[in-house]
Coordinates of C-alpha atoms in Angstrom, one line a residue:
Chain A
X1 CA 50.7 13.7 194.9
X2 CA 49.3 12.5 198.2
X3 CA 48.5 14.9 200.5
X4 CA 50.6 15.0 203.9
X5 CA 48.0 15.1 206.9
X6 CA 48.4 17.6 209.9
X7 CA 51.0 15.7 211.8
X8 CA 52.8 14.8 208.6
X9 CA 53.3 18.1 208.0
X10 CA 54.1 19.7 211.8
X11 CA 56.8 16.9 211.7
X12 CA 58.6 17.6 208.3
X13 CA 58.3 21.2 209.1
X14 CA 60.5 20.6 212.9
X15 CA 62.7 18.2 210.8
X16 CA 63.6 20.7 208.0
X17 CA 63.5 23.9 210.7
X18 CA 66.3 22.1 213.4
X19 CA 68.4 20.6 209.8
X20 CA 68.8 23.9 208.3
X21 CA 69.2 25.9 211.7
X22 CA 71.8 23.2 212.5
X23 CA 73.6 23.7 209.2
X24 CA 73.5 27.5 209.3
X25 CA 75.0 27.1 212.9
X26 CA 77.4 25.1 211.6
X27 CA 78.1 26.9 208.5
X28 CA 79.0 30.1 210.7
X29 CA 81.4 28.0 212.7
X30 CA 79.6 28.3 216.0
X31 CA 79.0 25.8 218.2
X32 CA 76.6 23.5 216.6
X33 CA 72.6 23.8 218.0
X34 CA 73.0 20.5 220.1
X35 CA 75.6 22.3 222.8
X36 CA 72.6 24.7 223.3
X37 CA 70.1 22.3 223.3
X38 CA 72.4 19.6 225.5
X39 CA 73.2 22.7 227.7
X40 CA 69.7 23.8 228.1
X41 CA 68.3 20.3 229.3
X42 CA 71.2 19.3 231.1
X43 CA 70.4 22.0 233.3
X44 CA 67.4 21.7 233.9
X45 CA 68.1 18.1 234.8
X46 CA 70.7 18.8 237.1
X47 CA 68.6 21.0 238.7
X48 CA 65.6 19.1 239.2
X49 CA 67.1 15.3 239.4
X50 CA 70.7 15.6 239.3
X51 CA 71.8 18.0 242.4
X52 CA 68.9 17.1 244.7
X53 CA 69.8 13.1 243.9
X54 CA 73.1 13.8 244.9
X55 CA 73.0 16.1 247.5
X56 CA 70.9 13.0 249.1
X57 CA 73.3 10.8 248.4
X58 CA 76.2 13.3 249.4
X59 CA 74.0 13.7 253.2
X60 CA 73.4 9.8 253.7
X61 CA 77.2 9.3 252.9
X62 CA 77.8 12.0 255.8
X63 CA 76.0 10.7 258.0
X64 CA 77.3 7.0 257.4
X65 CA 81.0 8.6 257.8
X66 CA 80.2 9.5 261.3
X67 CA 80.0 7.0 262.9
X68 CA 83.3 5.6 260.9
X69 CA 84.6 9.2 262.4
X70 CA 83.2 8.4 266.0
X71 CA 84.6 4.8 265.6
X72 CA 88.1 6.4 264.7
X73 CA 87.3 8.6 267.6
X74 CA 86.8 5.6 269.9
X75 CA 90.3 4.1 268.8
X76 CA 92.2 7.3 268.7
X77 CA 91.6 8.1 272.0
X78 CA 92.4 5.0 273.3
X79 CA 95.5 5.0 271.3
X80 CA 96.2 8.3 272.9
X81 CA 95.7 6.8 276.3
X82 CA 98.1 3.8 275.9
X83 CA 100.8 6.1 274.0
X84 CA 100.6 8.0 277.8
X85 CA 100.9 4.9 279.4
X86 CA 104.1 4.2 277.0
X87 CA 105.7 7.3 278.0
X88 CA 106.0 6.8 281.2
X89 CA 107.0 3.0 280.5
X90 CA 109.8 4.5 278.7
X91 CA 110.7 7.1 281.4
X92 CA 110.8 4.2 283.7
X93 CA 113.2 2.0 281.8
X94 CA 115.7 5.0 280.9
X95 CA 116.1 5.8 284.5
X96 CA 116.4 2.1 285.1
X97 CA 119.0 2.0 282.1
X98 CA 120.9 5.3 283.5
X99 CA 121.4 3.8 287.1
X100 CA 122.4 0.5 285.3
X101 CA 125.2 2.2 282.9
X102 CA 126.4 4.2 285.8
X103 CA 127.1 0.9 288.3
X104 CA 128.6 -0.5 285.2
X105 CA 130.9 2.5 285.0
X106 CA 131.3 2.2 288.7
X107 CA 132.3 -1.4 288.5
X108 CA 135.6 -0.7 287.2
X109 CA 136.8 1.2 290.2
X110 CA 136.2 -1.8 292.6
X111 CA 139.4 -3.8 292.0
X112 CA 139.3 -7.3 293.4
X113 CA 136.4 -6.5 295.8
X114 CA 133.7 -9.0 295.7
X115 CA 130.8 -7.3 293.8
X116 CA 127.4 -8.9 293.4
X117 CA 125.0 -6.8 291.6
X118 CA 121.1 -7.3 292.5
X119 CA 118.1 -5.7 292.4
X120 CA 116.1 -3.5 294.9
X121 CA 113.1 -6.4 295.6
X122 CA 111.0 -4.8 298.6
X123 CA 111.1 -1.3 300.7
X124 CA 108.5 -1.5 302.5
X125 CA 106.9 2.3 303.1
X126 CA 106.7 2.7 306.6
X127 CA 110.3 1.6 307.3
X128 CA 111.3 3.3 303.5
X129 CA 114.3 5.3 305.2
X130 CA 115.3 1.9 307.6
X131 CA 115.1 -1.1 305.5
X132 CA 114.8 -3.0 302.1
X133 CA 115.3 -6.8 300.2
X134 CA 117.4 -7.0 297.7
X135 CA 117.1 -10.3 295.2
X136 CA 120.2 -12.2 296.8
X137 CA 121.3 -14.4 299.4
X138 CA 123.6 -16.9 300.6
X139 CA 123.2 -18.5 297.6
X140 CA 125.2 -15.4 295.7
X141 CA 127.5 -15.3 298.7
X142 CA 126.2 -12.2 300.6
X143 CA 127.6 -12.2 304.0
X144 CA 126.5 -10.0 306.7
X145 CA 127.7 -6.4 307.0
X146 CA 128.5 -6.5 303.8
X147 CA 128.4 -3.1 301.8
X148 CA 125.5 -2.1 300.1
X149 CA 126.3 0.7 297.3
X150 CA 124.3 2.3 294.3
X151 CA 125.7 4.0 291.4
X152 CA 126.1 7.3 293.9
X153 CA 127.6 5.7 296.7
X154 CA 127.0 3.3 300.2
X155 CA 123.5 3.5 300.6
X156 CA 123.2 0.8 303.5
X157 CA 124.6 -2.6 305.1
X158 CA 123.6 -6.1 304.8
X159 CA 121.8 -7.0 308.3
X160 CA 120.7 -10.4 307.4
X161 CA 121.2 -12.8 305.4
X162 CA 118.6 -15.3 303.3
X163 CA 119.3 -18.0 301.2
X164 CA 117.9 -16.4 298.3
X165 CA 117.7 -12.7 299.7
X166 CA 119.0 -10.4 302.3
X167 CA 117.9 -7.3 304.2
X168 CA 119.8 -4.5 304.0
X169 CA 119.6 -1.7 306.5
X170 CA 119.9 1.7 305.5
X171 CA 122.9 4.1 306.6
X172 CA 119.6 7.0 307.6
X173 CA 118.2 3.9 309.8
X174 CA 118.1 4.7 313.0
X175 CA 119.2 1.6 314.2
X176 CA 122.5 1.0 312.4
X177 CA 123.6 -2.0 314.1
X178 CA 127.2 -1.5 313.2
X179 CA 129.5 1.6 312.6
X180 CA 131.3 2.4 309.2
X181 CA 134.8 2.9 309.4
X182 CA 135.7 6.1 307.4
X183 CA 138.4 8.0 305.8
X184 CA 138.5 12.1 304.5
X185 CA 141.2 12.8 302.1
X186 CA 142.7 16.5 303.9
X187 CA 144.1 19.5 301.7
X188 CA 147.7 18.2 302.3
X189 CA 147.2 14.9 301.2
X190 CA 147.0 12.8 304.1
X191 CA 143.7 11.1 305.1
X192 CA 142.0 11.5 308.6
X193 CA 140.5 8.2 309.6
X194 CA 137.1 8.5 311.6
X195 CA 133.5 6.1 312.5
X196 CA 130.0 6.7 310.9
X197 CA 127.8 6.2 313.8
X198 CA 124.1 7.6 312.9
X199 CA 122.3 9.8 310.6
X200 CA 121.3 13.2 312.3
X201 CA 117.4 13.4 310.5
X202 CA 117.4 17.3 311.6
X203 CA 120.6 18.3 309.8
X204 CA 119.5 15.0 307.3
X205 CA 123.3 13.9 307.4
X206 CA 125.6 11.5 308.9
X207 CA 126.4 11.8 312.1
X208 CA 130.7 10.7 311.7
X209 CA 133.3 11.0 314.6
X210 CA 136.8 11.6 313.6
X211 CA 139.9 10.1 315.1
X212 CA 141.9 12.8 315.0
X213 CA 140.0 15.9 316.5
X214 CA 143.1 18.4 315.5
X215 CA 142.9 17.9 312.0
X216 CA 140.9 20.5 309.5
X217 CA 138.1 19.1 307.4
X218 CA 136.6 21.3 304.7
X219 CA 133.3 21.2 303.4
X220 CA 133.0 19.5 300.4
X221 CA 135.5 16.5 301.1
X222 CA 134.7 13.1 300.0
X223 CA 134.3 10.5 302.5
X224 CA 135.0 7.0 301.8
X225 CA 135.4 3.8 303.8
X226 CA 138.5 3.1 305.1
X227 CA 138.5 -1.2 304.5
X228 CA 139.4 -1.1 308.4
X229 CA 136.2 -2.2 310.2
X230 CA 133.8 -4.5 308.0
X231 CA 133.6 -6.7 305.9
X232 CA 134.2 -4.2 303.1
X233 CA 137.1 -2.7 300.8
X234 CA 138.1 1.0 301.4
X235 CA 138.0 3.4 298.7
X236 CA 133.8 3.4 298.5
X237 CA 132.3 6.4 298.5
X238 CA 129.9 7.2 301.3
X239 CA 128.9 11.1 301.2
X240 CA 130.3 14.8 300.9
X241 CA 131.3 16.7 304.2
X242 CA 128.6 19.6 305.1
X243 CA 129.3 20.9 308.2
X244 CA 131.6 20.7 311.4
X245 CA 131.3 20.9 314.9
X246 CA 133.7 22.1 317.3
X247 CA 133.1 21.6 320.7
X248 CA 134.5 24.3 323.3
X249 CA 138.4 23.5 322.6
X250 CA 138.0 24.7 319.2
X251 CA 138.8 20.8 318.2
X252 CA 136.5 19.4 315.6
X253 CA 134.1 16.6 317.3
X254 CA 131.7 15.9 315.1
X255 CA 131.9 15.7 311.0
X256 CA 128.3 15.9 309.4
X257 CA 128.3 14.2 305.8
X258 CA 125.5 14.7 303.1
X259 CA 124.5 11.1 302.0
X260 CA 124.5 10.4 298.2
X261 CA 122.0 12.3 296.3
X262 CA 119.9 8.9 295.0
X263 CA 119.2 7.6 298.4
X264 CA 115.6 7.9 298.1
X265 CA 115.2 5.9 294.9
X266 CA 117.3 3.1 293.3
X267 CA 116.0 -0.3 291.8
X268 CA 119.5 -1.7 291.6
X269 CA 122.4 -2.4 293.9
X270 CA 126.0 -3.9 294.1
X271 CA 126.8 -5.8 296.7
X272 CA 130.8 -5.1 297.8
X273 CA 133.0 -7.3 300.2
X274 CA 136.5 -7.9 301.1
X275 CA 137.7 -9.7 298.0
X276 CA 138.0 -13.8 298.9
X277 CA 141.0 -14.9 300.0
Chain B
X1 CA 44.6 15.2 226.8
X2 CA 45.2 14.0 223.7
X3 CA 47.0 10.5 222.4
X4 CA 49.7 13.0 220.2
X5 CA 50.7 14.9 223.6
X6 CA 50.6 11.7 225.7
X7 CA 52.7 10.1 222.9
X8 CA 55.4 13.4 223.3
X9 CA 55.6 13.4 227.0
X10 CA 56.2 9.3 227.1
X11 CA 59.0 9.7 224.6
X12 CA 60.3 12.8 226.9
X13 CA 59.8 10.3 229.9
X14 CA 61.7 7.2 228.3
X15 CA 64.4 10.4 227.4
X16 CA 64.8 11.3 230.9
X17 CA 64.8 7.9 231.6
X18 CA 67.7 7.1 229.8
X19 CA 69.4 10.1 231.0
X20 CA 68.7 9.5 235.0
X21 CA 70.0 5.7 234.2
X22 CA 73.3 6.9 233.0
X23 CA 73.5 9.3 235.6
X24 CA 73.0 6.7 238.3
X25 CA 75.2 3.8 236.7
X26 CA 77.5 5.5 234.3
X27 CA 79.3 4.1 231.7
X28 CA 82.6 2.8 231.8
X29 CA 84.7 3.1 229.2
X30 CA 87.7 2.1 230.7
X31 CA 86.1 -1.4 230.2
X32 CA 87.7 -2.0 233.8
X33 CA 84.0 -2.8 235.4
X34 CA 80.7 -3.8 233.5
X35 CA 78.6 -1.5 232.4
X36 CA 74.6 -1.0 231.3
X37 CA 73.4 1.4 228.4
X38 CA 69.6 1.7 228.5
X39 CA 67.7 2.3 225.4
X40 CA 64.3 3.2 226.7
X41 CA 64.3 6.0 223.9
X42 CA 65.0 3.4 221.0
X43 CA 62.7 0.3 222.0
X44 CA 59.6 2.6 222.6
X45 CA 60.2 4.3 219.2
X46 CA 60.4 0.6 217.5
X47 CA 57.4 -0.6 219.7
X48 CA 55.4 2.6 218.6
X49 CA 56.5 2.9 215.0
X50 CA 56.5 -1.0 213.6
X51 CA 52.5 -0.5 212.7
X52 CA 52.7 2.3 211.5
X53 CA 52.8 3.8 207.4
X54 CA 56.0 4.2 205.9
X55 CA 55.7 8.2 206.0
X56 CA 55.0 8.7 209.6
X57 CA 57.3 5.8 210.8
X58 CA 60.5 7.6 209.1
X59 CA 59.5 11.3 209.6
X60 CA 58.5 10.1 213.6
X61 CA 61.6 8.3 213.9
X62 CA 63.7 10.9 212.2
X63 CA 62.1 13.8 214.8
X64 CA 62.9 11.3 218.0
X65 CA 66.2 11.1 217.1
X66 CA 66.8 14.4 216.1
X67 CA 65.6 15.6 219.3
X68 CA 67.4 13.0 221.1
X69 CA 70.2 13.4 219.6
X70 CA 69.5 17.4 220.8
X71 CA 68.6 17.4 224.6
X72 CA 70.4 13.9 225.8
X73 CA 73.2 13.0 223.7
X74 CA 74.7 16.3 222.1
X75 CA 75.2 14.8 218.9
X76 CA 73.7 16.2 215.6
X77 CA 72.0 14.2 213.3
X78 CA 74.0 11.0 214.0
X79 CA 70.8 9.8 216.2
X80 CA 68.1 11.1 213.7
X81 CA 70.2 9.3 211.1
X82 CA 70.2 6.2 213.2
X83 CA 66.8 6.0 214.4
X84 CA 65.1 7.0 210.7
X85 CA 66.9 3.7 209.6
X86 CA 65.5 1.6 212.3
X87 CA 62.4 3.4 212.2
X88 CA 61.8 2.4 208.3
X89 CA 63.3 -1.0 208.9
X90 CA 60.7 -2.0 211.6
X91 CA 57.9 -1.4 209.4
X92 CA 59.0 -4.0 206.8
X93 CA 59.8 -6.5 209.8
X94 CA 56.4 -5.9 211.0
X95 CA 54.7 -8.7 208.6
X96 CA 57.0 -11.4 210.5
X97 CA 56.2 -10.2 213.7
X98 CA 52.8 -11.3 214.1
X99 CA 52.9 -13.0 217.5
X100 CA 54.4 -11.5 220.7
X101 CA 57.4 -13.5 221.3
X102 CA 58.6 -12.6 217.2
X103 CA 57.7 -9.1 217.8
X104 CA 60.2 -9.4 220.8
X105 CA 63.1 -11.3 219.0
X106 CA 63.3 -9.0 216.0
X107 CA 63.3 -5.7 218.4
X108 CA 65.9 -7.6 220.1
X109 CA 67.6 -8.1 217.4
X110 CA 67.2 -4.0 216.7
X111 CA 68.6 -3.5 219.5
X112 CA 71.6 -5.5 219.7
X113 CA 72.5 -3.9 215.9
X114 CA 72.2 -0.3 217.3
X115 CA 75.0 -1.0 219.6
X116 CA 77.1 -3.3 217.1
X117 CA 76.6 -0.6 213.9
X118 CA 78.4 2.0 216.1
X119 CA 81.3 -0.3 217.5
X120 CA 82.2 -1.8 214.1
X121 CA 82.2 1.8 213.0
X122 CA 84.5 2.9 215.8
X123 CA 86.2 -0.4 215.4
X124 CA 87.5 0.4 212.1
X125 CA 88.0 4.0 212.1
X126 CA 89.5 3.9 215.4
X127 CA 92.7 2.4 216.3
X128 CA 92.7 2.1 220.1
X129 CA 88.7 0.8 220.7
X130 CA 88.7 -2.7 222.5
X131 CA 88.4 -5.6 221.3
X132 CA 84.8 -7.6 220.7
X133 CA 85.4 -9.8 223.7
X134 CA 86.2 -6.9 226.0
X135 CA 83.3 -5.0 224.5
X136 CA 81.2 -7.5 224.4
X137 CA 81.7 -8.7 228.2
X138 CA 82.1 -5.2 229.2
X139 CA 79.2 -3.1 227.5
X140 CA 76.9 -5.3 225.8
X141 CA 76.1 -8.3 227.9
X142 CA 74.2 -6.3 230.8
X143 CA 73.2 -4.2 228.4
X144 CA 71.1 -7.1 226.2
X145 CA 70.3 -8.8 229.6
X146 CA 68.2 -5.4 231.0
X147 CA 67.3 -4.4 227.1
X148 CA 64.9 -7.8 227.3
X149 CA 63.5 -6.4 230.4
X150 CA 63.0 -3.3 228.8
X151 CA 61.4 -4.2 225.9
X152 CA 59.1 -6.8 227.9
X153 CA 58.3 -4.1 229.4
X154 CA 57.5 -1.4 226.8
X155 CA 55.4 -3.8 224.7
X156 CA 53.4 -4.5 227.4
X157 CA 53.0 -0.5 228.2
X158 CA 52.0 -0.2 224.5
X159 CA 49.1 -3.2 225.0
X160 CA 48.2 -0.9 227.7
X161 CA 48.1 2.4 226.0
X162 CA 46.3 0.9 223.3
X163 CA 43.3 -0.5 225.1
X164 CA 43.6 2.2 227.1
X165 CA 43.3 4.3 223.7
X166 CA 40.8 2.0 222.2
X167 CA 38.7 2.4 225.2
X168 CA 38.7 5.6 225.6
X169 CA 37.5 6.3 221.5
X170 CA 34.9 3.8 222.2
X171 CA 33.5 6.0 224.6
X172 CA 33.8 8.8 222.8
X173 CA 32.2 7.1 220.1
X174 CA 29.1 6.1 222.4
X175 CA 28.8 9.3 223.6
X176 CA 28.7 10.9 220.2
X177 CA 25.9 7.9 219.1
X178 CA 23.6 8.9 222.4
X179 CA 23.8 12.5 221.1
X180 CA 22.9 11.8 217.5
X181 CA 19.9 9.6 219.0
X182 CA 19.0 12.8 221.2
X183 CA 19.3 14.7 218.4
X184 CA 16.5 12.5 216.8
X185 CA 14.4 12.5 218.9
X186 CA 14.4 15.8 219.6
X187 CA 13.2 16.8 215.5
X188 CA 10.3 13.9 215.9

């Protein structure tokens, strides 16, 4: 029989040594030798290639995904900024969309009186408690000393008139170049008529003169016009009764009336005349 | 070093090798994207073995796959069953493959039959393995397109180890002729 050389026999020896371990592993019903021997190396690999290969990968990966998460960053905060920007826009328009439902609920109680509804167009700063535009004219058929009301109340009178615009001076002007006939409903039902000449800026009310110095006002009544001076209905309110003055004959001289509460701000405005004839 | 340990630690390195290339591209066998199984292992057995005697080439072949089959593929005995075939088979194939570009068809052709033997098998045992086509698209045609490169590759690496082999017992042998000459001259 031919002799096996050295290597010849080193291999059949490893051959037969790993075959009958590997049958006697199996035979016992363990896990056969290649879960050891798979085990073994594959650790080893995964220490030496596997982990450190990707960990790399796992660090370049980071670092690429910050600048996706600095991009996001960029966007996000710009988001953010507009989304501020939008809340205020939407402030803005329910305001605008409160005053509007509440002149439309107001409209009903006008009757036949000419109403033409505008918008606020200019008030100028310096003159912001005298004078302002609104966005109609001749062309709408505003005449002059017309009423000028807001959801609240009579905010002012129309001074001039445009053919496409008018001004409109304010009842706290100064210079209200026409007085507003008034009425105050009394405790017993009548009505005490009176004029609304100026606007007191100490006491920050009307200033209104009654006719009828023996009759008792109360704080808190309603003052409307009276349709009898103007070229306005009656029935529109004007402001709430604050304070009287008597004078020395304990008669009541001077009525001071709290304008309406929006007078500072309003965007929209209805215009109210005698209806046409 | 010698050419037996040189010869280990390559067929350790073409293990690893095929083991770090399915680490970094691993197979898919959803057969949903292509995929590439390298056979470093397997070509540089069948480069190494196909001049070799009968003996060494199955008992060679039989230890590769046995230890292949150990430390990279946690199967038992399947790869030393597998590789002693292809190991024996290479040396009959070696009288046709007397040029370079033969010795590369029938490795190819090695090749492509390690990965088809396995499939059919699976094929017919197994109810729910993919068809040819999807196999064949999926598996097998990346994998035969970078097995050429491989190949190329190891046959040249074996023209290299040899001269590199060849040289080196030269040497050895010129050195061992100088000394018998010194020796001569030394007893004159």
């Amino acid at each position: 029989m031919k002799k096996f050389n050295r290597l010849q026999r080193i291999l059949i020896s490893a051959i037969l040594f790993v075959i009958v371990f590997g049958c006697i592993m199996l035979g016992l019903r363990q896990n056969t030798m290649t879960n050891p021997g798979y085990s073994a190396w594959t650790y080893i690999k995964y220490g030496l290639i596997d982990y450190p290969v990707t960990s790399l990968g796992n660090a370049v990966s980071d670092v690429s995904n910050l600048w996706h998460v600095y991009d996001d960053n960029v966007y996000l905060n710009e988001q953010l900024a507009i989304q501020r920007s939008y809340q205020t826009m939407y402030q803005d328009e329910k305001n605008k969309n409160q005053e509007l439902q509440e002149m439309l609920d107001m409209q009903d109680s006008l009757g036949d009186a000419v109403r033409i509804n505008c918008t606020v167009l200019e008030r100028p700063t310096q003159n912001w408690n005298q004078i302002f535009t609104i966005s109609a004219g001749k062309n709408e058929g505003i005449q002059e000393n017309m009423l000028v009301s807001t959801s609240q109340g009579v905010v002012g009178l129309i001074e001039s008139v445009q053919t496409a615009t008018s001004t409109v001076r304010l009842l706290t002007s100064p210079k209200l170049h026409n007085d507003i006939a008034i009425e105050i409903p009394l405790d017993d039902g009548t009505t005490i008529e009176g004029v609304l000449q100026s606007y007191d800026t100490s006491k920050r009310a009307y200033v209104v003169h009654l006719f009828d110095h023996d009759a008792t006002v109360t704080n808190g009544a309603q003052v409307a016009t009276s349709g009898k001076g103007g070229n306005y209905p009656s029935g529109i309110f004007i402001g709430t009764v604050t304070d009287t003055v008597m004078n020395d004959d304990a008669i009541i001289s001077t009525v001071y009336v709290r304008p309406v509460t929006n007078m500072q701000s309003f965007n929209y405005v209805t215009v109210i005349g005698n209806k046409k004839s | 070093m010698k050419k037996s340990q040189i010869v280990v630690l390559g067929f350790l390195g073409l293990g690893l090798l095929d083991s770090l290339i399915t680490f970094g591209f691993p197979i898919d066998f959803t057969y949903a994207g292509y995929s590439f199984i390298p056979h470093f292992t397997f070509i540089g057995m069948l480069v190494y073995l196909n001049d070799k005697s009968w003996l060494n080439r199955i008992l060679i072949s039989v230890s590769i796959g046995l230890f292949f089959g150990i430390l990279f593929a946690n199967s038992f005995g399947f790869y030393a069953l597998l590789f002693g075939v292809s190991g024996f088979l290479i040396g009959i194939c070696n009288r046709y493959m007397t040029t370079d570009q033969r010795k590369f068809l029938v490795i190819f052709a090695f090749v492509i039959l390690f990965d088809l033997i396995p499939y059919c098998l699976l094929r017919i045992f197994s109810q729910d393995y993919p068809s040819f086509i999807t196999w064949f698209l999926h598996m097998e045609l990346l994998t035969i397109v970078l097995d050429s490169v491989e190949i190329l590759f190891l046959m040249y690496i074996e023209q290299v180890m040899s001269r590199f082999f060849k040289i080196r017992n030269l040497r050895e042998q010129k050195r061992v002729r100088q000394k018998i000459k010194q020796v001569h001259k030394s007893r004159r």
